[in-house]
Coordinates of C-alpha atoms (C1' of nucleotides) in Angstrom, one line a residue:
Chain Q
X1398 CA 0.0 0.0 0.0
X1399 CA 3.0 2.0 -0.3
X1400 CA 2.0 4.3 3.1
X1401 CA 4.7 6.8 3.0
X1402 CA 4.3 9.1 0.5
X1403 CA 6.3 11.8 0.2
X1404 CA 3.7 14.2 -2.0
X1405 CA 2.4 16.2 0.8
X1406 CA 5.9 18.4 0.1
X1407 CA 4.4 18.8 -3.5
X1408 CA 0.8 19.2 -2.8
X1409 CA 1.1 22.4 -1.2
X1410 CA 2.8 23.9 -4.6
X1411 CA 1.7 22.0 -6.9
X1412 CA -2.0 23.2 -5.7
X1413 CA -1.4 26.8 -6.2
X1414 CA -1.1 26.4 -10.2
X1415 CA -1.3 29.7 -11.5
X1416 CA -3.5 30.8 -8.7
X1417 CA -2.3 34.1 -7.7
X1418 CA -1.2 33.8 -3.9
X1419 CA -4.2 32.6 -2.4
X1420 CA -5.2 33.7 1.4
X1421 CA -6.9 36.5 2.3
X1422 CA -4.4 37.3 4.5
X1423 CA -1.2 39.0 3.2
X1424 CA 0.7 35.4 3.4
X1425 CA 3.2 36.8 0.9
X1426 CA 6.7 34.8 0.1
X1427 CA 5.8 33.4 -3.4
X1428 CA 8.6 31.1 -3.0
X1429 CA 10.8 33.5 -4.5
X1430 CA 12.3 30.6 -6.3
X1431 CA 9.3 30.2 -8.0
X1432 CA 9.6 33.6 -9.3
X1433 CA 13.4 33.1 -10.8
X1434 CA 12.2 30.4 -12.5
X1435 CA 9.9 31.7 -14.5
X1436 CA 11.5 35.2 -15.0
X1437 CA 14.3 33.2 -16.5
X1438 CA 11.9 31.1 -18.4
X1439 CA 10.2 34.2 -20.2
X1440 CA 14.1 35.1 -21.3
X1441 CA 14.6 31.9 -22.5
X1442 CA 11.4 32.0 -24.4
X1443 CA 12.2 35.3 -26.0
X1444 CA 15.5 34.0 -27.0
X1445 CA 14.9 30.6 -28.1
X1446 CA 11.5 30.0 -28.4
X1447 CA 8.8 27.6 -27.3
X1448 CA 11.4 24.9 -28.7
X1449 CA 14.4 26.7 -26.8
X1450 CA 12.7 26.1 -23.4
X1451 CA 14.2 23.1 -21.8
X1452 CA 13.8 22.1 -18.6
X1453 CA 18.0 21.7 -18.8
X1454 CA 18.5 25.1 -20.3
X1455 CA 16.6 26.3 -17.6
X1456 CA 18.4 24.8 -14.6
X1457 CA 21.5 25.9 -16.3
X1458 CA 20.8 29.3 -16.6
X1459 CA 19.5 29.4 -13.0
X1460 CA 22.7 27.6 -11.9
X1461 CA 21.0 24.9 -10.2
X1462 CA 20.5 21.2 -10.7
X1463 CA 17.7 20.0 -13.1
X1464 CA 15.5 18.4 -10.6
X1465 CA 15.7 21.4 -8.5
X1466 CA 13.1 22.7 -10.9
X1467 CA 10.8 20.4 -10.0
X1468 CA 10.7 21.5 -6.4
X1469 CA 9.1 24.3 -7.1
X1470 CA 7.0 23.4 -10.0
X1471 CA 4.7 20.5 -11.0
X1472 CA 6.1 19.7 -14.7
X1473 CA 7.1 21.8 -17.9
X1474 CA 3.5 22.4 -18.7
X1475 CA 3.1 24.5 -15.4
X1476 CA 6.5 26.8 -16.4
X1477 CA 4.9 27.5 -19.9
X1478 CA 1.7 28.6 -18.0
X1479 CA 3.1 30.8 -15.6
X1480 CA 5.4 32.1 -18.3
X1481 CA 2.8 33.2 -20.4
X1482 CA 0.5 34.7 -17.8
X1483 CA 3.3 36.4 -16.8
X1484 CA 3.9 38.1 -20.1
X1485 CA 0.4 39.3 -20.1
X1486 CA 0.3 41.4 -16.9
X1487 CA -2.4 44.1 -17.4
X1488 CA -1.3 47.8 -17.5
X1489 CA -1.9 49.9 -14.9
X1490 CA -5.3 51.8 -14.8
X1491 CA -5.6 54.7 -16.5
X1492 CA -9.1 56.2 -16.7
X1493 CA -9.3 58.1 -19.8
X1494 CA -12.8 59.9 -20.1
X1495 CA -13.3 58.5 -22.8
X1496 CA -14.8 55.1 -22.8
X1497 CA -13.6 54.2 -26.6
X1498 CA -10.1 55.2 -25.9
X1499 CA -10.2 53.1 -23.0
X1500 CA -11.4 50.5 -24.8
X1501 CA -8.8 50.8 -27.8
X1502 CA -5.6 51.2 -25.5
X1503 CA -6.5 48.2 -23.4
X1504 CA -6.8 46.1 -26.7
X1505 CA -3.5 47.9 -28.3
X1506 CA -2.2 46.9 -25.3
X1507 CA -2.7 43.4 -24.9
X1508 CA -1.9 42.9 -28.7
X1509 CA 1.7 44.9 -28.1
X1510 CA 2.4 42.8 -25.3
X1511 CA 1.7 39.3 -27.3
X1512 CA 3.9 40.7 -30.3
X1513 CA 6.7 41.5 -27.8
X1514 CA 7.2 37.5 -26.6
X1515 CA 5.7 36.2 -30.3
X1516 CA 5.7 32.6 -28.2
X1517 CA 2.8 33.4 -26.4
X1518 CA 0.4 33.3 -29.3
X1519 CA 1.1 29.8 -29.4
X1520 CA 0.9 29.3 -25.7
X1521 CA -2.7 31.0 -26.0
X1522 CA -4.5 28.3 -27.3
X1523 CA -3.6 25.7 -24.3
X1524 CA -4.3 28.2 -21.6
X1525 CA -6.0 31.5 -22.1
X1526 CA -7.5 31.6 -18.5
X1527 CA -4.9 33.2 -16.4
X1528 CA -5.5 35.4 -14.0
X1529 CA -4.0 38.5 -15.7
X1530 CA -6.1 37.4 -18.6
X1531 CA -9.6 37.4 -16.3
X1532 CA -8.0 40.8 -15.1
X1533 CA -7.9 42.4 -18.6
X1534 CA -11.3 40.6 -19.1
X1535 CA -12.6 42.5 -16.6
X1536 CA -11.0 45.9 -17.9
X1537 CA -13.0 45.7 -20.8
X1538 CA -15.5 44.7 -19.3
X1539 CA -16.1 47.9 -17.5
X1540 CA -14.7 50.1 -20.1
X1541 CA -17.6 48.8 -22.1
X1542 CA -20.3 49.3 -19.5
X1543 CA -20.0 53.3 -20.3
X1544 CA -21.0 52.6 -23.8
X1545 CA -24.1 52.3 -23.6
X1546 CA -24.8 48.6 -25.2
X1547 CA -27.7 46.9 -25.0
X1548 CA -27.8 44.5 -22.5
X1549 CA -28.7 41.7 -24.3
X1550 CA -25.9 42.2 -26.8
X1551 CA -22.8 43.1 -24.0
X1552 CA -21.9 39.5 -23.6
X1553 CA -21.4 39.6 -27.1
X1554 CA -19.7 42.5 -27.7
X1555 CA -17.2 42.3 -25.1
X1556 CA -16.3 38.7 -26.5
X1557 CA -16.2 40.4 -29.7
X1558 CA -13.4 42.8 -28.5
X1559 CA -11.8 40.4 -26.9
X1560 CA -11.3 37.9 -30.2
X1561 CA -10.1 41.0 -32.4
X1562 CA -6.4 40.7 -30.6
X1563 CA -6.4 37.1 -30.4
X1564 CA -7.3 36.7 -34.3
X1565 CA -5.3 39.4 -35.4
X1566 CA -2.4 38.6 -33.3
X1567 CA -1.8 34.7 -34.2
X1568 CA -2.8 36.0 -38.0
X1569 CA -0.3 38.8 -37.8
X1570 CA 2.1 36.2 -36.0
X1571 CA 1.9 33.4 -38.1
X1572 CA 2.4 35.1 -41.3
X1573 CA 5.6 37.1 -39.8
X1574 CA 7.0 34.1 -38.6
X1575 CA 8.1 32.7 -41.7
X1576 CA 8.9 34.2 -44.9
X1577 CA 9.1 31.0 -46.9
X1578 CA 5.3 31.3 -46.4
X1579 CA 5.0 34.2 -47.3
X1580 CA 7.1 33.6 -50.6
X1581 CA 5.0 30.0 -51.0
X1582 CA 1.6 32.1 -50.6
X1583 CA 2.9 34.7 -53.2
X1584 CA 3.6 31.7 -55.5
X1585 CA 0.9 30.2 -55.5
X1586 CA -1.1 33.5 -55.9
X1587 CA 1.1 34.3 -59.4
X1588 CA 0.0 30.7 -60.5
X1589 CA -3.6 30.2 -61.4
X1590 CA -4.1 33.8 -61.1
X1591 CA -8.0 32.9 -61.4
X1592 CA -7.9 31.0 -58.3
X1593 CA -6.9 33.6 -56.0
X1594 CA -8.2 36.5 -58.0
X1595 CA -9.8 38.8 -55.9
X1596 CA -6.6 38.5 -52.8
X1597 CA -4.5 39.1 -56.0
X1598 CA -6.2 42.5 -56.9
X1599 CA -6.4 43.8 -53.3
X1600 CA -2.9 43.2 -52.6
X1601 CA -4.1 42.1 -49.3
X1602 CA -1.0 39.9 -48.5
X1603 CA 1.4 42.6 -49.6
X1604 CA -0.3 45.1 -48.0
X1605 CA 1.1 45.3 -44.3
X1606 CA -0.2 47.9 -42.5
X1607 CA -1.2 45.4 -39.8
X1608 CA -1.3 48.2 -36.8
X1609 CA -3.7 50.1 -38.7
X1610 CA -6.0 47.5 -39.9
X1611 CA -6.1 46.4 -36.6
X1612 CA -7.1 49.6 -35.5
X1613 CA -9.6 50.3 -38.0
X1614 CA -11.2 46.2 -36.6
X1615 CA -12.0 48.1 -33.5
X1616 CA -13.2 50.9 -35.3
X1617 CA -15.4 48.5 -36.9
X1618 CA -16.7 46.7 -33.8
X1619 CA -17.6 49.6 -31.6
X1620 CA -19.3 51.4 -34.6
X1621 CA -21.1 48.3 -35.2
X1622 CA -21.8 48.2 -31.3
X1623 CA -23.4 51.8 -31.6
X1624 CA -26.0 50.5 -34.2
X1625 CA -27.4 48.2 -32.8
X1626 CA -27.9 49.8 -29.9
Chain D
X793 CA 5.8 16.6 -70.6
X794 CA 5.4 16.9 -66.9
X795 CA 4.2 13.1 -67.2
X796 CA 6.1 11.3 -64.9
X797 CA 6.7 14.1 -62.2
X798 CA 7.0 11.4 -59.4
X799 CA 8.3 12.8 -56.5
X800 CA 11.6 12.4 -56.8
X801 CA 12.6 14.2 -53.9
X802 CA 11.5 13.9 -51.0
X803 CA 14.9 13.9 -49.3
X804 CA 16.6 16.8 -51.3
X805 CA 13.4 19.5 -51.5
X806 CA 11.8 19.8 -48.3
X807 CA 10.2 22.5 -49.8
X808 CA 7.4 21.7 -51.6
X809 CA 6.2 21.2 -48.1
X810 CA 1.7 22.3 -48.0
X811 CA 2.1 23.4 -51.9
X812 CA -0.9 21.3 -53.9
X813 CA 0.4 19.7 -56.2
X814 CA -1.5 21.6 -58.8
X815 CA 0.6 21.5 -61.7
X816 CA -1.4 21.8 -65.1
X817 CA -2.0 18.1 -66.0
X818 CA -0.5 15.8 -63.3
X819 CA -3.8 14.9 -61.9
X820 CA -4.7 12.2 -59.6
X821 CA -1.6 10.4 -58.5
X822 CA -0.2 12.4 -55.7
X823 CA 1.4 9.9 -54.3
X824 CA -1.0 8.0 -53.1
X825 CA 0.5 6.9 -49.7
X826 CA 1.1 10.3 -48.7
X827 CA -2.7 11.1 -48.7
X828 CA -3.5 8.2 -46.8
X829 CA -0.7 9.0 -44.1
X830 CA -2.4 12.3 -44.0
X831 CA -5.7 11.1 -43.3
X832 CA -4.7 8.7 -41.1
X833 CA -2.9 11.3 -38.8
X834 CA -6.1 13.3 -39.0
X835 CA -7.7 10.1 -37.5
X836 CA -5.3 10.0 -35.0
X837 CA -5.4 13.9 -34.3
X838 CA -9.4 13.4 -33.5
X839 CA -8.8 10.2 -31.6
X840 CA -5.8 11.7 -29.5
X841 CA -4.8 15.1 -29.6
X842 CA -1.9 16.9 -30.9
X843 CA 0.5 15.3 -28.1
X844 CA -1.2 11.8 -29.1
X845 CA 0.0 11.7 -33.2
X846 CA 3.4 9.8 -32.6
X847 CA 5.5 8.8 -35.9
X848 CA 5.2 5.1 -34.4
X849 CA 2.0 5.6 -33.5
X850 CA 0.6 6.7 -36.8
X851 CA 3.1 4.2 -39.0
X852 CA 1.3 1.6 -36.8
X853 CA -2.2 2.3 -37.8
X854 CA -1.0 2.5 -41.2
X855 CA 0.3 -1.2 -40.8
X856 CA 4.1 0.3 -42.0
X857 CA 7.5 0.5 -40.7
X858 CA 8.0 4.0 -38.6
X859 CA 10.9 5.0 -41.2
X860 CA 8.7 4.4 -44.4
X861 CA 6.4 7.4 -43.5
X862 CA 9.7 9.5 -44.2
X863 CA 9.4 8.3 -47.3
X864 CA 6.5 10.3 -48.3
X865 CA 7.0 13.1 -45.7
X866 CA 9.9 15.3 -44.5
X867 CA 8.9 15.4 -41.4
X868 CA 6.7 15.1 -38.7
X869 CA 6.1 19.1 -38.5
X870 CA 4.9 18.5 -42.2
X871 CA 2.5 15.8 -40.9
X872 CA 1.3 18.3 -38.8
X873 CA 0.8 21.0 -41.6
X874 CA -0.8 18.7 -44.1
X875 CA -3.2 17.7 -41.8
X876 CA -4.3 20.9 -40.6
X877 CA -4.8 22.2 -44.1
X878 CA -7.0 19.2 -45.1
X879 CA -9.3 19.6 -42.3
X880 CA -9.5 23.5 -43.4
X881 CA -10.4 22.5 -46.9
X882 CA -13.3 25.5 -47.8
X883 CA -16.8 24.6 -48.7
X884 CA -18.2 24.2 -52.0
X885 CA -19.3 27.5 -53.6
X886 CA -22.7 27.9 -53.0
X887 CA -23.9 31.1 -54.0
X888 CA -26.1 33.2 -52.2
X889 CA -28.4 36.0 -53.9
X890 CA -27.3 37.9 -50.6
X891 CA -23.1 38.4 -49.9
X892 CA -24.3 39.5 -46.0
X893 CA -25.3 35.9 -45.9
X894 CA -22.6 34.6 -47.6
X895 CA -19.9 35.9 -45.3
X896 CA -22.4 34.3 -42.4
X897 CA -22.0 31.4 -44.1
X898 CA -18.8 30.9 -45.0
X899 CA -17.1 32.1 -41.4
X900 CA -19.7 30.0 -40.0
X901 CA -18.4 27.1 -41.7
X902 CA -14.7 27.6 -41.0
X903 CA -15.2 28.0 -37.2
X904 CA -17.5 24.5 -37.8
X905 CA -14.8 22.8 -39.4
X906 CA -12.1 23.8 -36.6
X907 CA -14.7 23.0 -33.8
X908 CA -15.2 19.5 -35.6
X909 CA -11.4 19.0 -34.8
X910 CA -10.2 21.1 -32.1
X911 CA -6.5 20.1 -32.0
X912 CA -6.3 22.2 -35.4
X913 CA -6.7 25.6 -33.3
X914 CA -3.7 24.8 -31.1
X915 CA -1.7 24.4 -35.0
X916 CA -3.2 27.1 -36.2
X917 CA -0.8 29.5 -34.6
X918 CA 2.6 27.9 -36.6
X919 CA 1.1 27.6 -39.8
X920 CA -2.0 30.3 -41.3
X921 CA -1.3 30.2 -44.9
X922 CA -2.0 26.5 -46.1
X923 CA -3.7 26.4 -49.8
X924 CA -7.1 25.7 -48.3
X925 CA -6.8 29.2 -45.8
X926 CA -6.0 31.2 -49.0
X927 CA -8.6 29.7 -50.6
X928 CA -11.3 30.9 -48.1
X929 CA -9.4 33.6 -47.6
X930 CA -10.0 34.8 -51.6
X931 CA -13.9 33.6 -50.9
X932 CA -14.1 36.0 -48.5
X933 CA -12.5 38.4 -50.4
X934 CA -15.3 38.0 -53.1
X935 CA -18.4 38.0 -50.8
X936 CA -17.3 41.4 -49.6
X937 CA -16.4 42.8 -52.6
X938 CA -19.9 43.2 -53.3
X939 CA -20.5 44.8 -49.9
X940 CA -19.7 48.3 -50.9
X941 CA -17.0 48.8 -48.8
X942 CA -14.6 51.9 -49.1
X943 CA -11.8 51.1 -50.6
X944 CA -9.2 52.1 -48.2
X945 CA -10.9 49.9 -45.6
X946 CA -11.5 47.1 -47.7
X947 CA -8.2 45.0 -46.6
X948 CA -8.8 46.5 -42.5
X949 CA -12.6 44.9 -43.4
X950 CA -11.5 41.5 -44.7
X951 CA -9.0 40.7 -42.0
X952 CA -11.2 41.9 -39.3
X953 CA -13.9 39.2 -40.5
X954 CA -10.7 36.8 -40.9
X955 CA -9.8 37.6 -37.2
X956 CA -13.0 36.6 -35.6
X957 CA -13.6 33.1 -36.4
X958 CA -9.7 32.5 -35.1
X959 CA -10.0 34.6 -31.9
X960 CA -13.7 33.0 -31.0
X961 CA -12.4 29.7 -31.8
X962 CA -9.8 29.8 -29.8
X963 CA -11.3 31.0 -26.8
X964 CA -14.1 28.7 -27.5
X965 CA -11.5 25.8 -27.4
X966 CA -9.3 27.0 -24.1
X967 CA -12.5 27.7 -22.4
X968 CA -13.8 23.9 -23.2
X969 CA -10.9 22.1 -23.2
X970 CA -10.1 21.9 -19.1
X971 CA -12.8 22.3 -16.7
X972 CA -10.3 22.7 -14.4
X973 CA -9.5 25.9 -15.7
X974 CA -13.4 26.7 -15.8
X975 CA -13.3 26.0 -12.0
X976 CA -10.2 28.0 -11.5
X977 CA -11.6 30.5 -13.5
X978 CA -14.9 30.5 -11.1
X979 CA -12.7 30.0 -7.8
X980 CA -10.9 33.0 -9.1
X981 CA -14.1 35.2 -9.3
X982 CA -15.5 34.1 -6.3
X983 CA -13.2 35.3 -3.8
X984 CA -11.8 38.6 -4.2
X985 CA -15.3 39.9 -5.6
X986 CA -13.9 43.9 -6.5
X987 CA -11.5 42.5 -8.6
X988 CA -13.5 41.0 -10.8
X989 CA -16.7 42.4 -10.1
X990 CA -18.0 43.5 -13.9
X991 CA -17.4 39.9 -15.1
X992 CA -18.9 38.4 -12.7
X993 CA -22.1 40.4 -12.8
X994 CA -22.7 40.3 -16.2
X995 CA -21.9 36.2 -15.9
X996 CA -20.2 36.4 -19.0
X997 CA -17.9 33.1 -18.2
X998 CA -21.2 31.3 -17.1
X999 CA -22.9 32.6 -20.6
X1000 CA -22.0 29.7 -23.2
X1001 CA -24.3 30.6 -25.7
X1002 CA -21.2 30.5 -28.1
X1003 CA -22.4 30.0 -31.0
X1004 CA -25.0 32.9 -30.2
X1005 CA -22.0 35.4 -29.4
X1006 CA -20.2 34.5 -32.7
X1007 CA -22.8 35.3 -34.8
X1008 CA -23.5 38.5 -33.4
X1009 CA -19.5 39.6 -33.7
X1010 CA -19.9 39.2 -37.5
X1011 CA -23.1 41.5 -37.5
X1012 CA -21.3 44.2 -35.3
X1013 CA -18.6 43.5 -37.6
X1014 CA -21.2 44.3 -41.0
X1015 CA -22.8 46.9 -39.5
X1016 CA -19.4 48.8 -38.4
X1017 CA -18.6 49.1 -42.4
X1018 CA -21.8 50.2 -43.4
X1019 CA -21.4 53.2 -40.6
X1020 CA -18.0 53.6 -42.2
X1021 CA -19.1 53.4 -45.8
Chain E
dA1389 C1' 22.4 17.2 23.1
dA1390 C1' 19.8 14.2 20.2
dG1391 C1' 16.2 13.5 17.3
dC1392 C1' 12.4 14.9 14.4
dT1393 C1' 10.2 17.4 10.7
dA1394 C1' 9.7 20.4 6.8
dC1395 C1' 12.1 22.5 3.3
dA1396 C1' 15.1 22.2 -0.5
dT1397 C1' 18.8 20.4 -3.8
dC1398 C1' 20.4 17.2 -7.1
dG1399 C1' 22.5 12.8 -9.5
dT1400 C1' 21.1 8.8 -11.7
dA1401 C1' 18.2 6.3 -14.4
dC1402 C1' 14.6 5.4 -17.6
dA1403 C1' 11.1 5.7 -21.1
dA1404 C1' 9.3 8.1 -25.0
dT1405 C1' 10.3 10.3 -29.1
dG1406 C1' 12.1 12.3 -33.8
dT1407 C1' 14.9 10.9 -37.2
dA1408 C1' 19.9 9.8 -39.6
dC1409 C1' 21.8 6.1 -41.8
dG1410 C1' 22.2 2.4 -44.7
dA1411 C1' 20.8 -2.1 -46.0
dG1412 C1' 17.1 -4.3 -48.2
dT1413 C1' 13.0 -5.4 -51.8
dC1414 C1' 10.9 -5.1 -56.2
dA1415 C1' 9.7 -3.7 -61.0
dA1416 C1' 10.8 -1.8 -65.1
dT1417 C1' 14.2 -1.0 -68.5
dG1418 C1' 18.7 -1.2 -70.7
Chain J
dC1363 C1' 21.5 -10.3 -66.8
dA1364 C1' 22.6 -5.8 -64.7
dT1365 C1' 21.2 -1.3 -63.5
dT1366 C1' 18.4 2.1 -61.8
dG1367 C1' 15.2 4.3 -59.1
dA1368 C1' 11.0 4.0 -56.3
dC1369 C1' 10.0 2.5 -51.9
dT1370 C1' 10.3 -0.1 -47.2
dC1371 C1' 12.2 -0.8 -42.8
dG1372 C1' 15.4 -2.2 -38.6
dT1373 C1' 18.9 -0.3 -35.8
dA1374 C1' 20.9 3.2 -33.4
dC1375 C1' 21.3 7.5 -31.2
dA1376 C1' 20.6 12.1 -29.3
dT1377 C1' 17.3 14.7 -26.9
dT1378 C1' 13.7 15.3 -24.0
dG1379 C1' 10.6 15.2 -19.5
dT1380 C1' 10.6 13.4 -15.1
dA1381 C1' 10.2 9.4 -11.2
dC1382 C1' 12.9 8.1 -7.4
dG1383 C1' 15.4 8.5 -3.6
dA1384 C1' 19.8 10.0 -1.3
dT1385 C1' 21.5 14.1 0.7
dG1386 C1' 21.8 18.4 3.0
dT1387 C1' 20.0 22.1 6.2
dA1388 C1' 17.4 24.7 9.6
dG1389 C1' 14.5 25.1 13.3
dC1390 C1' 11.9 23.1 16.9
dT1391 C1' 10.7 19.8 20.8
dT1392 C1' 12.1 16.9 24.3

DNA sequence: AAGCTACATCGTACAATGTACGAGTCAATG
DNA sequence: CATTGACTCGTACATTGTACGATGTAGCTT
């Protein structure tokens, strides 16, 4: 029945996951191990990439023993996590008077932030429940509330807002990351020019004005918003 | 001539990589095996998961040594692309009197077809530019043309529309795909009520009418370019 | 002091995986 | 027959995450 088991050192870390320190009390001490680790983790990242980030790297760059890791974290999956909520830490309030400018620098925001550690778009789709994700849910949230939306439609529209950096980001992302694609896309536009007619006329893959377009999606969305109010 | 193209490569050009093999004439022999590998690892995808499609795995089910896949196939990261391309393939044209419901239709259909198999959201971040993507891409591109849309916001229009099936999938797919972050999620709200009081009042993470909310992202989305016209 | 407990580090070992290499099979063609 | 080129596959290896358990350390209780 193997009685001595030696998990009840693990439990109490392992439990807190990417819980933010927990108690109501100011308990504090976030095993400031716990901390290093995934400071240095998010440099790794940015230097390496999602495939750079070995557990082995790691401990070497900390200057500690592999294993060591593991003290102070459940498994790989759990750095990635805390990593990448880490990366998206809200910005600090600012009230502007303006409801739609609120709304438009907390999106520019978020999107700036996933475009500085390019990584976490990929992360996103695993774990897009973090607690400085809720926290910039929330933002919204009640940057929208001044705008006047019908209620039956403000579910919707802040999910609405809240998809325009995700899409645009992993699009934006994923067609930066490599330019063979691009070059294979652009190939296979000059071929069969029929096929891919209309993309062809708009120049929409050569034209990269990706911050504006972006802007101009929020544009959309918040005018849209106003009519069918 | 062009008769006997038969892929002679393999181990020199990794780079035909997604291309089609959409020569003029060379129809209907595209290497047979390397279509079934394909949907076979689509089989396995569904059955599995991303972290379930193993080379030995999927050379198993094909009743084949684990080396002959690399035969037809660079890698596995090319696996991984071909598959998500296939499962993206676009609908058939069906043409509607009305291009407002065409656009429904057709980003309906793509968020379907990534729903139907969820690991493709997770791949969609490496690879957005697969033959099928430009394909719906350039279908989009057409239904909107005859939207009226001003011509310096055309592009900002067509990747906005492009951005919200991918952002609502994928926070469609994190939000499903562990409970335990659901209940973390919920944990998180429930304590600490200030922090995250506007979520939590309008139950927007307790709302699941997804497909509800997607639908009325692309009407905000229509109606903000009509205001804008 | 001695012993106990919780915290923390780390070396070794192992299993799973992608794939390089090269030998092998088979059919068509010279 | 010999050659070639399409195709298959077994072996071997390097890289990875991590289970296990020994070790060290500090503080407390008796």
């Amino acid at each position: 029945m193997a009685g001595k088991r030696t998990d009840a050192r693990r439990k109490q870390h392992a439990q807190a996951s990417v819980d933010d320190a927990a108690g109501q009390e100011a308990r504090a001490e976030p095993t400031l191990a716990r901390e290093r680790i995934v400071v240095t983790a998010v440099e790794l990242l940015d230097a390496r990439g999602v495939a750079g980030l070995t557990m082995r790297e790691l401990a070497e760059r900390l200057g500690s023993g592999v294993m060591s890791l593991y003290w102070h974290v459940s498994n790989k999956e759990e750095v990635l996590d805390l990593a990448l909520d880490l990366v998206l830490e809200p910005p600090h309030c600012v009230e502007f008077g303006n409801w739609r400018e609120e709304v438009v620098h907390q999106l520019e925001d978020w999107r700036a932030s996933m475009l500085r550690h390019p990584w976490s778009v990929s992360l996103l789709p695993r774990r897009a429940l973090g607690p400085n994700l809720l926290s910039r849910l929330e933002l919204l949230s009640r940057a929208l509330s001044k705008a006047g939306v019908a209620d039956a439609d403000v579910n919707a529209a802040i999910w609405s807002l809240w998809n325009h950096p995700v899409g645009a980001t992993i699009t934006r992302v994923s067609f930066t990351l490599s330019d063979d694609d691009m070059a294979a896309g652009q190939r296979r536009l000059a071929r069969g020019s029929d096929r891919y007619k209309a993309i062809e006329q708009s120049r929409l893959l050569l034209d990269n004005d990706w911050d504006g377009a972006f802007r101009k999606g929020i544009d959309f969305l918040l005018d849209g918003f106003a009519r069918a109010k």
